[in-house]
Structures are given as structure tokens and as C-alpha cells.
Amino acid sequence: MPQISQLGESGFVSSQLFWLIIVFALVYFVIGRSMATKVVATVEQRDETVAGDLAAAESARAAADQSEEEWRAQENAAREQARAKLAEARARGAQASEARLAAANAELDAKGAEADARIAAARGAAMSEIDNVAAEAARDIVSRVAGADVDAAEARKAVESVRHGG
Amino acid sequence: MASDPTKIDPMHQFEVQTIAPMFDIGGVPISFTNSAFWMVVTLAVLWLFMLGGMKREVVPGRWQMMVEGFTGFIDKLLKENIGKAGRKYLPYVFSLFMFILFANLIGLLPLGLFAPVSKYVPELGVVTHPFTFTSHFTITGVLAIMSFSIVLIVGFAKHGLKFFSLFVPSGTPLIMKIIIAPIEFISFLFRPFSLGLRLFVAMIAGHILLKVLAGFVIQSSNASFLWGGVVGIPSFVLMVGVSALEVLVAGIQAYVFALLTSLYIHDAEHLH
């Protein structure tokens, strides 16, 4: 095994140690201390950036959700308000038309009653006119048939008694 | 053994060969070896790989994602095993994990396919013969000792002498404590050995197995067509499977090293 048999050779161990120390020192300082540290720092920085960006996106999403919620609430309130206004307007319209209908009805009723009264009056007048005409006719008939002159009032009384009493 | 050129020595791949002597430190010679060469290659490849992660784009490309995957893997490992304090050990554990992982994988590269090139350009011999330096306990041992030292330093700096309470399980009767504490202490001292040996043994075993099987393929097909069919082809099929397994082992061993290091650091940070 040369690892052991060469131990006796002069310069074997010293050369091995010398070169190992030189090379490993270079590896440690150049690779380990300088390069690896920088690489790790780069990775860490990137991780931080990514985590920061993610957090920013998350908070933006939360803000968007919040504003959407607010908008929705506002929208709902506006819709509710509009619905209430609409119902109120509808109620008011119905009320107004009902009142107008009632007024028109009352007017019509009054007009009808007036007309009825007028008709009744006209009929009364016509009736009394018929009585007058009948009395006249009766006096005429009496004077022609009996030759008696009958008083107008008496004739009228007789007509009335026939017409009303029978 | 190595003097016989027809014989295939599965241990030869672990031999550290001097490419160029450099200088002496206090009379101890230091030289550039094939082991050092592959350490430098590992460093360069690792640096190139990490370079792809340095674009630092917000939306990462594939390469950057891969680099971030590795750092994230170690970061998660530390967070799970040490907790929040784990972040400050990231440079060390990441370096350890990536260095071992890349060393293991590069050592497995079948660059020997290009070995004929080195016949004409002998200087390329070091490139065409990958050397797995994690199969040397002189290397894994140092890495293990480093991890263990960090545990000791952090433990004593954070808890002072209270760090020794790590060896005394809480809520046990006094008699049991007296028995358990030395056992815990010894097992604690064994940590660097098990840490270093595990990687070294796993690497050496896999590479020897691959080389032995390759030897079967070569020698059986040299012997005769029949033997090549009976022994060589099944050995080759087995080699393919073992190679896949070794890729897995390369990753697992790097992971285990990093995982155990972080577990030991957890002990130093939190005592229990």
C-alpha cells in the first residue's frame, strides 16, 4: 500500500501536506468564503423578493376583496333604496288615482241625482198640466152636453177626484 | 512487483510520483507531485463550476441553479444539524464537501483512455492517469483533523471547561456516569480517525476493485479468445456497474464527511 510504504520517502508527507494546505486554503477562501457566501446571499435575496412580492399580491387581493365587498354593500343599499322609492311612488299613484276616481264618482252621482230631480219636477209639471187640460176639457164637454156652465175650480176638483180617488 | 511490466499492480495508482522538486523547508524537501497536480485541477474545476453561480441573476439559468443547489444543500444540512448558528460554518463545510466531492469524481474520470497519447508526449502522463488524492490518509487525515480542531476550538471557546460535560450524559445515575464518561471520551477521540479513515478506505477499495477487474479483462483477453469471453466480458460488465457504484460512493462519502463534520460541530455548539 503506497499510502503507508511511501511514508518513509523523504518529502512525501511534506509535499502532501504543503499542497493540501495551499489548495484547501484557496478552496476555503475563494470558493467557500467568497463565492458560496455570495451564492447563498443571492438565493436569500431572491427568496426575500419573492416572499415580498407574494405578500404584496396577497394584500392587494385582500384590498380588492374589501373594495368589492364595499361596492356590493353600496350597490345593495342603492338597489334597496330604489325599490323603496318605486314602491312609494306606486302607492302614491294608486292613492291619487283612487281619490280622483272617488271625486269623479261623487260628481257623477250628484249629476244623476240632479237630473232625477229635474225629471221628477218635469213630470209633476206635466201631470198638473194634464189636470188643467182635463178640467178645461171637462168644462167644455159639460157646457156642450148639459149646457151648464161649470165653474173652472169645480171642474178641476171633479177631474182630480176621478184621477186620484176614482 | 512493479518491476515486472506484464503484471498489473492495482496499488500502483496510489503511488505519489514527484513531477518536479521545488524547495526545502527546514531541510524537508517539498515537490510538485501528481497528487498536487490533481489537487490543483480539483481547485480549478471547482472554481470554474462556482463561476457559473456568480451571475447572480434573479431568474437563474441551469448552471447557476446547479451551484445554488449545492450551496442550498449544504445550507440546509447545516440548518438541520446545527440550527441557526450553522450559517457561519457554511464556508468551511461547503469547501470540505465540494473539495472532496470533486476530488472523488475527478479521480474516477476514465482519462486512462487517452493514455496512448502520453506515449508520445510523456509530460501528459500525469493528465492521463488521474490520481485520487482522497485515497491517501495523509490527505483525509488532515481534513479530519481540521474538522476535529474546529469542534475543539468552538467547543472550548463557547463553553470553556463545561465542554467536558459532553462526555457525561445527563439524567443517568452516578455509577453509570462513571462508567459511561470514559467510553464517551474515547469514542470522541476516535472521531477524527473514523472520519479520515472512512473516506480513505472507501476510495481505495473502489479504485482497487476497478483496477483488479480491469486486470481480469486485460489478462483474460490476452490469454485467449475463449477466456476473454468467459472472464473478460463479465468482468467488464461488472466494471461498468462498479463504476456507477463508485460515482455514488464518491457523492456519499463527501456527504458523509460533511454530515459528520456538521454533527460534531453541533456537539460543540450545543453540547447535547
PDB file of N, CA and C in Angstrom, chain A residues 3-81:
ATOM      1  N   GLN A   3       0.284   4.225   0.292  1.00  0.00           N
ATOM      2  CA  GLN A   3      -0.057   5.221   1.299  1.00  0.00           C
ATOM      3  C   GLN A   3       0.807   5.061   2.538  1.00  0.00           C
ATOM      4  N   ILE A   4       1.161   3.782   2.852  1.00  0.00           N
ATOM      5  CA  ILE A   4       1.966   3.515   4.040  1.00  0.00           C
ATOM      6  C   ILE A   4       3.448   3.393   3.673  1.00  0.00           C
ATOM      7  N   SER A   5       3.704   2.641   2.587  1.00  0.00           N
ATOM      8  CA  SER A   5       5.116   2.382   2.262  1.00  0.00           C
ATOM      9  C   SER A   5       5.837   3.663   1.860  1.00  0.00           C
ATOM     10  N   GLN A   6       5.076   4.625   1.307  1.00  0.00           N
ATOM     11  CA  GLN A   6       5.736   5.858   0.880  1.00  0.00           C
ATOM     12  C   GLN A   6       5.981   6.828   2.023  1.00  0.00           C
ATOM     13  N   LEU A   7       5.398   6.527   3.195  1.00  0.00           N
ATOM     14  CA  LEU A   7       5.566   7.434   4.331  1.00  0.00           C
ATOM     15  C   LEU A   7       7.038   7.665   4.633  1.00  0.00           C
ATOM     16  N   GLY A   8       7.857   6.630   4.375  1.00  0.00           N
ATOM     17  CA  GLY A   8       9.277   6.727   4.682  1.00  0.00           C
ATOM     18  C   GLY A   8      10.050   7.593   3.695  1.00  0.00           C
ATOM     19  N   GLU A   9       9.497   7.764   2.485  1.00  0.00           N
ATOM     20  CA  GLU A   9      10.209   8.552   1.474  1.00  0.00           C
ATOM     21  C   GLU A   9      10.316   9.998   1.924  1.00  0.00           C
ATOM     22  N   SER A  10      11.472  10.551   1.679  1.00  0.00           N
ATOM     23  CA  SER A  10      11.652  11.937   2.109  1.00  0.00           C
ATOM     24  C   SER A  10      10.864  12.848   1.189  1.00  0.00           C
ATOM     25  N   GLY A  11      10.138  13.769   1.790  1.00  0.00           N
ATOM     26  CA  GLY A  11       9.375  14.735   1.003  1.00  0.00           C
ATOM     27  C   GLY A  11       7.975  14.286   0.663  1.00  0.00           C
ATOM     28  N   PHE A  12       7.608  13.023   0.997  1.00  0.00           N
ATOM     29  CA  PHE A  12       6.259  12.548   0.653  1.00  0.00           C
ATOM     30  C   PHE A  12       5.196  13.260   1.484  1.00  0.00           C
ATOM     31  N   VAL A  13       5.338  13.099   2.812  1.00  0.00           N
ATOM     32  CA  VAL A  13       4.341  13.704   3.707  1.00  0.00           C
ATOM     33  C   VAL A  13       4.362  15.216   3.586  1.00  0.00           C
ATOM     34  N   SER A  14       5.558  15.782   3.531  1.00  0.00           N
ATOM     35  CA  SER A  14       5.660  17.246   3.495  1.00  0.00           C
ATOM     36  C   SER A  14       5.031  17.807   2.226  1.00  0.00           C
ATOM     37  N   SER A  15       5.258  17.136   1.103  1.00  0.00           N
ATOM     38  CA  SER A  15       4.655  17.629  -0.140  1.00  0.00           C
ATOM     39  C   SER A  15       3.138  17.519  -0.083  1.00  0.00           C
ATOM     40  N   GLN A  16       2.665  16.360   0.417  1.00  0.00           N
ATOM     41  CA  GLN A  16       1.218  16.184   0.524  1.00  0.00           C
ATOM     42  C   GLN A  16       0.608  17.281   1.391  1.00  0.00           C
ATOM     43  N   LEU A  17       1.199  17.490   2.558  1.00  0.00           N
ATOM     44  CA  LEU A  17       0.652  18.482   3.487  1.00  0.00           C
ATOM     45  C   LEU A  17       0.739  19.880   2.893  1.00  0.00           C
ATOM     46  N   PHE A  18       1.901  20.184   2.321  1.00  0.00           N
ATOM     47  CA  PHE A  18       2.118  21.518   1.758  1.00  0.00           C
ATOM     48  C   PHE A  18       1.051  21.846   0.716  1.00  0.00           C
ATOM     49  N   TRP A  19       0.876  20.933  -0.217  1.00  0.00           N
ATOM     50  CA  TRP A  19      -0.075  21.204  -1.297  1.00  0.00           C
ATOM     51  C   TRP A  19      -1.516  21.170  -0.818  1.00  0.00           C
ATOM     52  N   LEU A  20      -1.793  20.259   0.115  1.00  0.00           N
ATOM     53  CA  LEU A  20      -3.169  20.215   0.627  1.00  0.00           C
ATOM     54  C   LEU A  20      -3.509  21.528   1.322  1.00  0.00           C
ATOM     55  N   ILE A  21      -2.568  22.005   2.139  1.00  0.00           N
ATOM     56  CA  ILE A  21      -2.844  23.239   2.888  1.00  0.00           C
ATOM     57  C   ILE A  21      -3.026  24.411   1.927  1.00  0.00           C
ATOM     58  N   ILE A  22      -2.129  24.504   0.941  1.00  0.00           N
ATOM     59  CA  ILE A  22      -2.245  25.604  -0.032  1.00  0.00           C
ATOM     60  C   ILE A  22      -3.581  25.534  -0.770  1.00  0.00           C
ATOM     61  N   VAL A  23      -3.859  24.335  -1.312  1.00  0.00           N
ATOM     62  CA  VAL A  23      -5.061  24.205  -2.151  1.00  0.00           C
ATOM     63  C   VAL A  23      -6.313  24.359  -1.304  1.00  0.00           C
ATOM     64  N   PHE A  24      -6.322  23.715  -0.131  1.00  0.00           N
ATOM     65  CA  PHE A  24      -7.548  23.800   0.652  1.00  0.00           C
ATOM     66  C   PHE A  24      -7.770  25.214   1.186  1.00  0.00           C
ATOM     67  N   ALA A  25      -6.678  25.900   1.487  1.00  0.00           N
ATOM     68  CA  ALA A  25      -6.826  27.301   1.911  1.00  0.00           C
ATOM     69  C   ALA A  25      -7.447  28.123   0.786  1.00  0.00           C
ATOM     70  N   LEU A  26      -6.984  27.884  -0.436  1.00  0.00           N
ATOM     71  CA  LEU A  26      -7.564  28.592  -1.579  1.00  0.00           C
ATOM     72  C   LEU A  26      -9.045  28.229  -1.743  1.00  0.00           C
ATOM     73  N   VAL A  27      -9.327  26.918  -1.618  1.00  0.00           N
ATOM     74  CA  VAL A  27     -10.721  26.488  -1.728  1.00  0.00           C
ATOM     75  C   VAL A  27     -11.556  27.188  -0.661  1.00  0.00           C
ATOM     76  N   TYR A  28     -11.027  27.195   0.564  1.00  0.00           N
ATOM     77  CA  TYR A  28     -11.796  27.785   1.661  1.00  0.00           C
ATOM     78  C   TYR A  28     -12.055  29.271   1.425  1.00  0.00           C
ATOM     79  N   PHE A  29     -11.009  29.997   1.073  1.00  0.00           N
ATOM     80  CA  PHE A  29     -11.170  31.453   0.974  1.00  0.00           C
ATOM     81  C   PHE A  29     -11.875  31.861  -0.309  1.00  0.00           C
ATOM     82  N   VAL A  30     -11.483  31.239  -1.424  1.00  0.00           N
ATOM     83  CA  VAL A  30     -12.063  31.666  -2.711  1.00  0.00           C
ATOM     84  C   VAL A  30     -13.452  31.045  -2.913  1.00  0.00           C
ATOM     85  N   ILE A  31     -13.522  29.718  -2.732  1.00  0.00           N
ATOM     86  CA  ILE A  31     -14.793  29.040  -3.010  1.00  0.00           C
ATOM     87  C   ILE A  31     -15.764  29.227  -1.840  1.00  0.00           C
ATOM     88  N   GLY A  32     -15.309  28.826  -0.662  1.00  0.00           N
ATOM     89  CA  GLY A  32     -16.213  28.808   0.490  1.00  0.00           C
ATOM     90  C   GLY A  32     -16.595  30.186   0.970  1.00  0.00           C
ATOM     91  N   ARG A  33     -15.557  30.989   1.282  1.00  0.00           N
ATOM     92  CA  ARG A  33     -15.829  32.287   1.916  1.00  0.00           C
ATOM     93  C   ARG A  33     -16.410  33.278   0.933  1.00  0.00           C
ATOM     94  N   SER A  34     -15.833  33.330  -0.256  1.00  0.00           N
ATOM     95  CA  SER A  34     -16.252  34.382  -1.173  1.00  0.00           C
ATOM     96  C   SER A  34     -17.431  33.945  -2.045  1.00  0.00           C
ATOM     97  N   MET A  35     -17.231  32.868  -2.812  1.00  0.00           N
ATOM     98  CA  MET A  35     -18.244  32.509  -3.810  1.00  0.00           C
ATOM     99  C   MET A  35     -19.504  31.922  -3.178  1.00  0.00           C
ATOM    100  N   ALA A  36     -19.331  30.916  -2.325  1.00  0.00           N
ATOM    101  CA  ALA A  36     -20.512  30.248  -1.760  1.00  0.00           C
ATOM    102  C   ALA A  36     -21.346  31.238  -0.963  1.00  0.00           C
ATOM    103  N   THR A  37     -20.686  32.116  -0.213  1.00  0.00           N
ATOM    104  CA  THR A  37     -21.435  33.093   0.584  1.00  0.00           C
ATOM    105  C   THR A  37     -22.271  33.989  -0.315  1.00  0.00           C
ATOM    106  N   LYS A  38     -21.655  34.386  -1.449  1.00  0.00           N
ATOM    107  CA  LYS A  38     -22.387  35.266  -2.370  1.00  0.00           C
ATOM    108  C   LYS A  38     -23.570  34.533  -2.979  1.00  0.00           C
ATOM    109  N   VAL A  39     -23.343  33.270  -3.345  1.00  0.00           N
ATOM    110  CA  VAL A  39     -24.438  32.491  -3.948  1.00  0.00           C
ATOM    111  C   VAL A  39     -25.580  32.360  -2.951  1.00  0.00           C
ATOM    112  N   VAL A  40     -25.217  32.054  -1.708  1.00  0.00           N
ATOM    113  CA  VAL A  40     -26.261  31.911  -0.680  1.00  0.00           C
ATOM    114  C   VAL A  40     -26.995  33.237  -0.490  1.00  0.00           C
ATOM    115  N   ALA A  41     -26.223  34.348  -0.525  1.00  0.00           N
ATOM    116  CA  ALA A  41     -26.848  35.660  -0.361  1.00  0.00           C
ATOM    117  C   ALA A  41     -27.807  35.934  -1.515  1.00  0.00           C
ATOM    118  N   THR A  42     -27.389  35.547  -2.735  1.00  0.00           N
ATOM    119  CA  THR A  42     -28.264  35.747  -3.901  1.00  0.00           C
ATOM    120  C   THR A  42     -29.564  34.985  -3.722  1.00  0.00           C
ATOM    121  N   VAL A  43     -29.427  33.719  -3.307  1.00  0.00           N
ATOM    122  CA  VAL A  43     -30.626  32.893  -3.124  1.00  0.00           C
ATOM    123  C   VAL A  43     -31.537  33.518  -2.070  1.00  0.00           C
ATOM    124  N   GLU A  44     -30.905  33.982  -0.999  1.00  0.00           N
ATOM    125  CA  GLU A  44     -31.692  34.547   0.095  1.00  0.00           C
ATOM    126  C   GLU A  44     -32.433  35.799  -0.360  1.00  0.00           C
ATOM    127  N   GLN A  45     -31.679  36.624  -1.127  1.00  0.00           N
ATOM    128  CA  GLN A  45     -32.269  37.866  -1.626  1.00  0.00           C
ATOM    129  C   GLN A  45     -33.467  37.560  -2.523  1.00  0.00           C
ATOM    130  N   ARG A  46     -33.276  36.555  -3.375  1.00  0.00           N
ATOM    131  CA  ARG A  46     -34.373  36.183  -4.281  1.00  0.00           C
ATOM    132  C   ARG A  46     -35.557  35.687  -3.477  1.00  0.00           C
ATOM    133  N   ASP A  47     -35.276  34.828  -2.478  1.00  0.00           N
ATOM    134  CA  ASP A  47     -36.374  34.309  -1.650  1.00  0.00           C
ATOM    135  C   ASP A  47     -37.118  35.455  -0.990  1.00  0.00           C
ATOM    136  N   GLU A  48     -36.342  36.445  -0.517  1.00  0.00           N
ATOM    137  CA  GLU A  48     -36.968  37.591   0.143  1.00  0.00           C
ATOM    138  C   GLU A  48     -37.840  38.358  -0.839  1.00  0.00           C
ATOM    139  N   THR A  49     -37.277  38.599  -2.047  1.00  0.00           N
ATOM    140  CA  THR A  49     -38.035  39.333  -3.065  1.00  0.00           C
ATOM    141  C   THR A  49     -39.333  38.612  -3.380  1.00  0.00           C
ATOM    142  N   VAL A  50     -39.204  37.295  -3.581  1.00  0.00           N
ATOM    143  CA  VAL A  50     -40.399  36.522  -3.921  1.00  0.00           C
ATOM    144  C   VAL A  50     -41.413  36.588  -2.790  1.00  0.00           C
ATOM    145  N   ALA A  51     -40.915  36.435  -1.556  1.00  0.00           N
ATOM    146  CA  ALA A  51     -41.831  36.461  -0.414  1.00  0.00           C
ATOM    147  C   ALA A  51     -42.494  37.838  -0.313  1.00  0.00           C
ATOM    148  N   GLY A  52     -41.699  38.907  -0.560  1.00  0.00           N
ATOM    149  CA  GLY A  52     -42.251  40.260  -0.500  1.00  0.00           C
ATOM    150  C   GLY A  52     -43.310  40.466  -1.565  1.00  0.00           C
ATOM    151  N   ASP A  53     -42.995  40.019  -2.783  1.00  0.00           N
ATOM    152  CA  ASP A  53     -43.949  40.167  -3.878  1.00  0.00           C
ATOM    153  C   ASP A  53     -45.232  39.402  -3.575  1.00  0.00           C
ATOM    154  N   LEU A  54     -45.058  38.207  -3.033  1.00  0.00           N
ATOM    155  CA  LEU A  54     -46.233  37.401  -2.706  1.00  0.00           C
ATOM    156  C   LEU A  54     -47.083  38.106  -1.663  1.00  0.00           C
ATOM    157  N   ALA A  55     -46.404  38.677  -0.673  1.00  0.00           N
ATOM    158  CA  ALA A  55     -47.147  39.363   0.387  1.00  0.00           C
ATOM    159  C   ALA A  55     -47.881  40.569  -0.189  1.00  0.00           C
ATOM    160  N   ALA A  56     -47.193  41.303  -1.097  1.00  0.00           N
ATOM    161  CA  ALA A  56     -47.815  42.477  -1.706  1.00  0.00           C
ATOM    162  C   ALA A  56     -49.044  42.053  -2.510  1.00  0.00           C
ATOM    163  N   ALA A  57     -48.887  40.964  -3.283  1.00  0.00           N
ATOM    164  CA  ALA A  57     -50.008  40.474  -4.077  1.00  0.00           C
ATOM    165  C   ALA A  57     -51.157  40.064  -3.171  1.00  0.00           C
ATOM    166  N   GLU A  58     -50.803  39.414  -2.069  1.00  0.00           N
ATOM    167  CA  GLU A  58     -51.825  38.943  -1.137  1.00  0.00           C
ATOM    168  C   GLU A  58     -52.605  40.126  -0.559  1.00  0.00           C
ATOM    169  N   SER A  59     -51.839  41.172  -0.159  1.00  0.00           N
ATOM    170  CA  SER A  59     -52.511  42.326   0.436  1.00  0.00           C
ATOM    171  C   SER A  59     -53.349  43.054  -0.614  1.00  0.00           C
ATOM    172  N   ALA A  60     -52.838  43.097  -1.858  1.00  0.00           N
ATOM    173  CA  ALA A  60     -53.620  43.735  -2.926  1.00  0.00           C
ATOM    174  C   ALA A  60     -54.920  42.976  -3.152  1.00  0.00           C
ATOM    175  N   ARG A  61     -54.812  41.659  -3.094  1.00  0.00           N
ATOM    176  CA  ARG A  61     -56.004  40.836  -3.272  1.00  0.00           C
ATOM    177  C   ARG A  61     -57.014  41.109  -2.156  1.00  0.00           C
ATOM    178  N   ALA A  62     -56.474  41.211  -0.930  1.00  0.00           N
ATOM    179  CA  ALA A  62     -57.348  41.484   0.213  1.00  0.00           C
ATOM    180  C   ALA A  62     -58.029  42.836   0.042  1.00  0.00           C
ATOM    181  N   ALA A  63     -57.243  43.840  -0.440  1.00  0.00           N
ATOM    182  CA  ALA A  63     -57.810  45.168  -0.638  1.00  0.00           C
ATOM    183  C   ALA A  63     -58.894  45.119  -1.702  1.00  0.00           C
ATOM    184  N   ALA A  64     -58.623  44.374  -2.774  1.00  0.00           N
ATOM    185  CA  ALA A  64     -59.618  44.259  -3.844  1.00  0.00           C
ATOM    186  C   ALA A  64     -60.886  43.609  -3.321  1.00  0.00           C
ATOM    187  N   ASP A  65     -60.701  42.561  -2.514  1.00  0.00           N
ATOM    188  CA  ASP A  65     -61.856  41.885  -1.926  1.00  0.00           C
ATOM    189  C   ASP A  65     -62.671  42.847  -1.087  1.00  0.00           C
ATOM    190  N   GLN A  66     -61.919  43.645  -0.311  1.00  0.00           N
ATOM    191  CA  GLN A  66     -62.572  44.596   0.597  1.00  0.00           C
ATOM    192  C   GLN A  66     -63.389  45.605  -0.205  1.00  0.00           C
ATOM    193  N   SER A  67     -62.754  46.161  -1.261  1.00  0.00           N
ATOM    194  CA  SER A  67     -63.460  47.193  -2.024  1.00  0.00           C
ATOM    195  C   SER A  67     -64.640  46.576  -2.767  1.00  0.00           C
ATOM    196  N   GLU A  68     -64.457  45.312  -3.185  1.00  0.00           N
ATOM    197  CA  GLU A  68     -65.586  44.654  -3.839  1.00  0.00           C
ATOM    198  C   GLU A  68     -66.735  44.490  -2.865  1.00  0.00           C
ATOM    199  N   GLU A  69     -66.390  44.146  -1.631  1.00  0.00           N
ATOM    200  CA  GLU A  69     -67.397  43.972  -0.583  1.00  0.00           C
ATOM    201  C   GLU A  69     -68.136  45.286  -0.351  1.00  0.00           C
ATOM    202  N   GLU A  70     -67.314  46.366  -0.277  1.00  0.00           N
ATOM    203  CA  GLU A  70     -67.908  47.695  -0.057  1.00  0.00           C
ATOM    204  C   GLU A  70     -68.841  48.050  -1.209  1.00  0.00           C
ATOM    205  N   TRP A  71     -68.318  47.805  -2.423  1.00  0.00           N
ATOM    206  CA  TRP A  71     -69.111  48.146  -3.600  1.00  0.00           C
ATOM    207  C   TRP A  71     -70.426  47.378  -3.591  1.00  0.00           C
ATOM    208  N   ARG A  72     -70.319  46.105  -3.194  1.00  0.00           N
ATOM    209  CA  ARG A  72     -71.505  45.269  -3.178  1.00  0.00           C
ATOM    210  C   ARG A  72     -72.522  45.806  -2.169  1.00  0.00           C
ATOM    211  N   ALA A  73     -72.011  46.200  -1.013  1.00  0.00           N
ATOM    212  CA  ALA A  73     -72.905  46.728   0.018  1.00  0.00           C
ATOM    213  C   ALA A  73     -73.582  48.001  -0.479  1.00  0.00           C
ATOM    214  N   GLN A  74     -72.774  48.851  -1.132  1.00  0.00           N
ATOM    215  CA  GLN A  74     -73.308  50.112  -1.653  1.00  0.00           C
ATOM    216  C   GLN A  74     -74.384  49.831  -2.695  1.00  0.00           C
ATOM    217  N   GLU A  75     -74.029  48.891  -3.566  1.00  0.00           N
ATOM    218  CA  GLU A  75     -74.938  48.523  -4.643  1.00  0.00           C
ATOM    219  C   GLU A  75     -76.261  48.017  -4.067  1.00  0.00           C
ATOM    220  N   ASN A  76     -76.130  47.155  -3.047  1.00  0.00           N
ATOM    221  CA  ASN A  76     -77.321  46.592  -2.423  1.00  0.00           C
ATOM    222  C   ASN A  76     -78.173  47.690  -1.805  1.00  0.00           C
ATOM    223  N   ALA A  77     -77.496  48.625  -1.138  1.00  0.00           N
ATOM    224  CA  ALA A  77     -78.230  49.712  -0.486  1.00  0.00           C
ATOM    225  C   ALA A  77     -78.962  50.539  -1.529  1.00  0.00           C
ATOM    226  N   ALA A  78     -78.255  50.835  -2.634  1.00  0.00           N
ATOM    227  CA  ALA A  78     -78.861  51.654  -3.685  1.00  0.00           C
ATOM    228  C   ALA A  78     -80.071  50.943  -4.275  1.00  0.00           C
ATOM    229  N   ARG A  79     -79.890  49.627  -4.472  1.00  0.00           N
ATOM    230  CA  ARG A  79     -80.989  48.856  -5.056  1.00  0.00           C
ATOM    231  C   ARG A  79     -82.193  48.863  -4.115  1.00  0.00           C
ATOM    232  N   GLU A  80     -81.911  48.710  -2.831  1.00  0.00           N
ATOM    233  CA  GLU A  80     -82.970  48.692  -1.813  1.00  0.00           C
ATOM    234  C   GLU A  80     -83.714  50.023  -1.817  1.00  0.00           C
ATOM    235  N   GLN A  81     -82.891  51.095  -1.907  1.00  0.00           N
ATOM    236  CA  GLN A  81     -83.448  52.442  -1.887  1.00  0.00           C
ATOM    237  C   GLN A  81     -84.362  52.644  -3.104  1.00  0.00           C
TER     238      GLN A  81
END
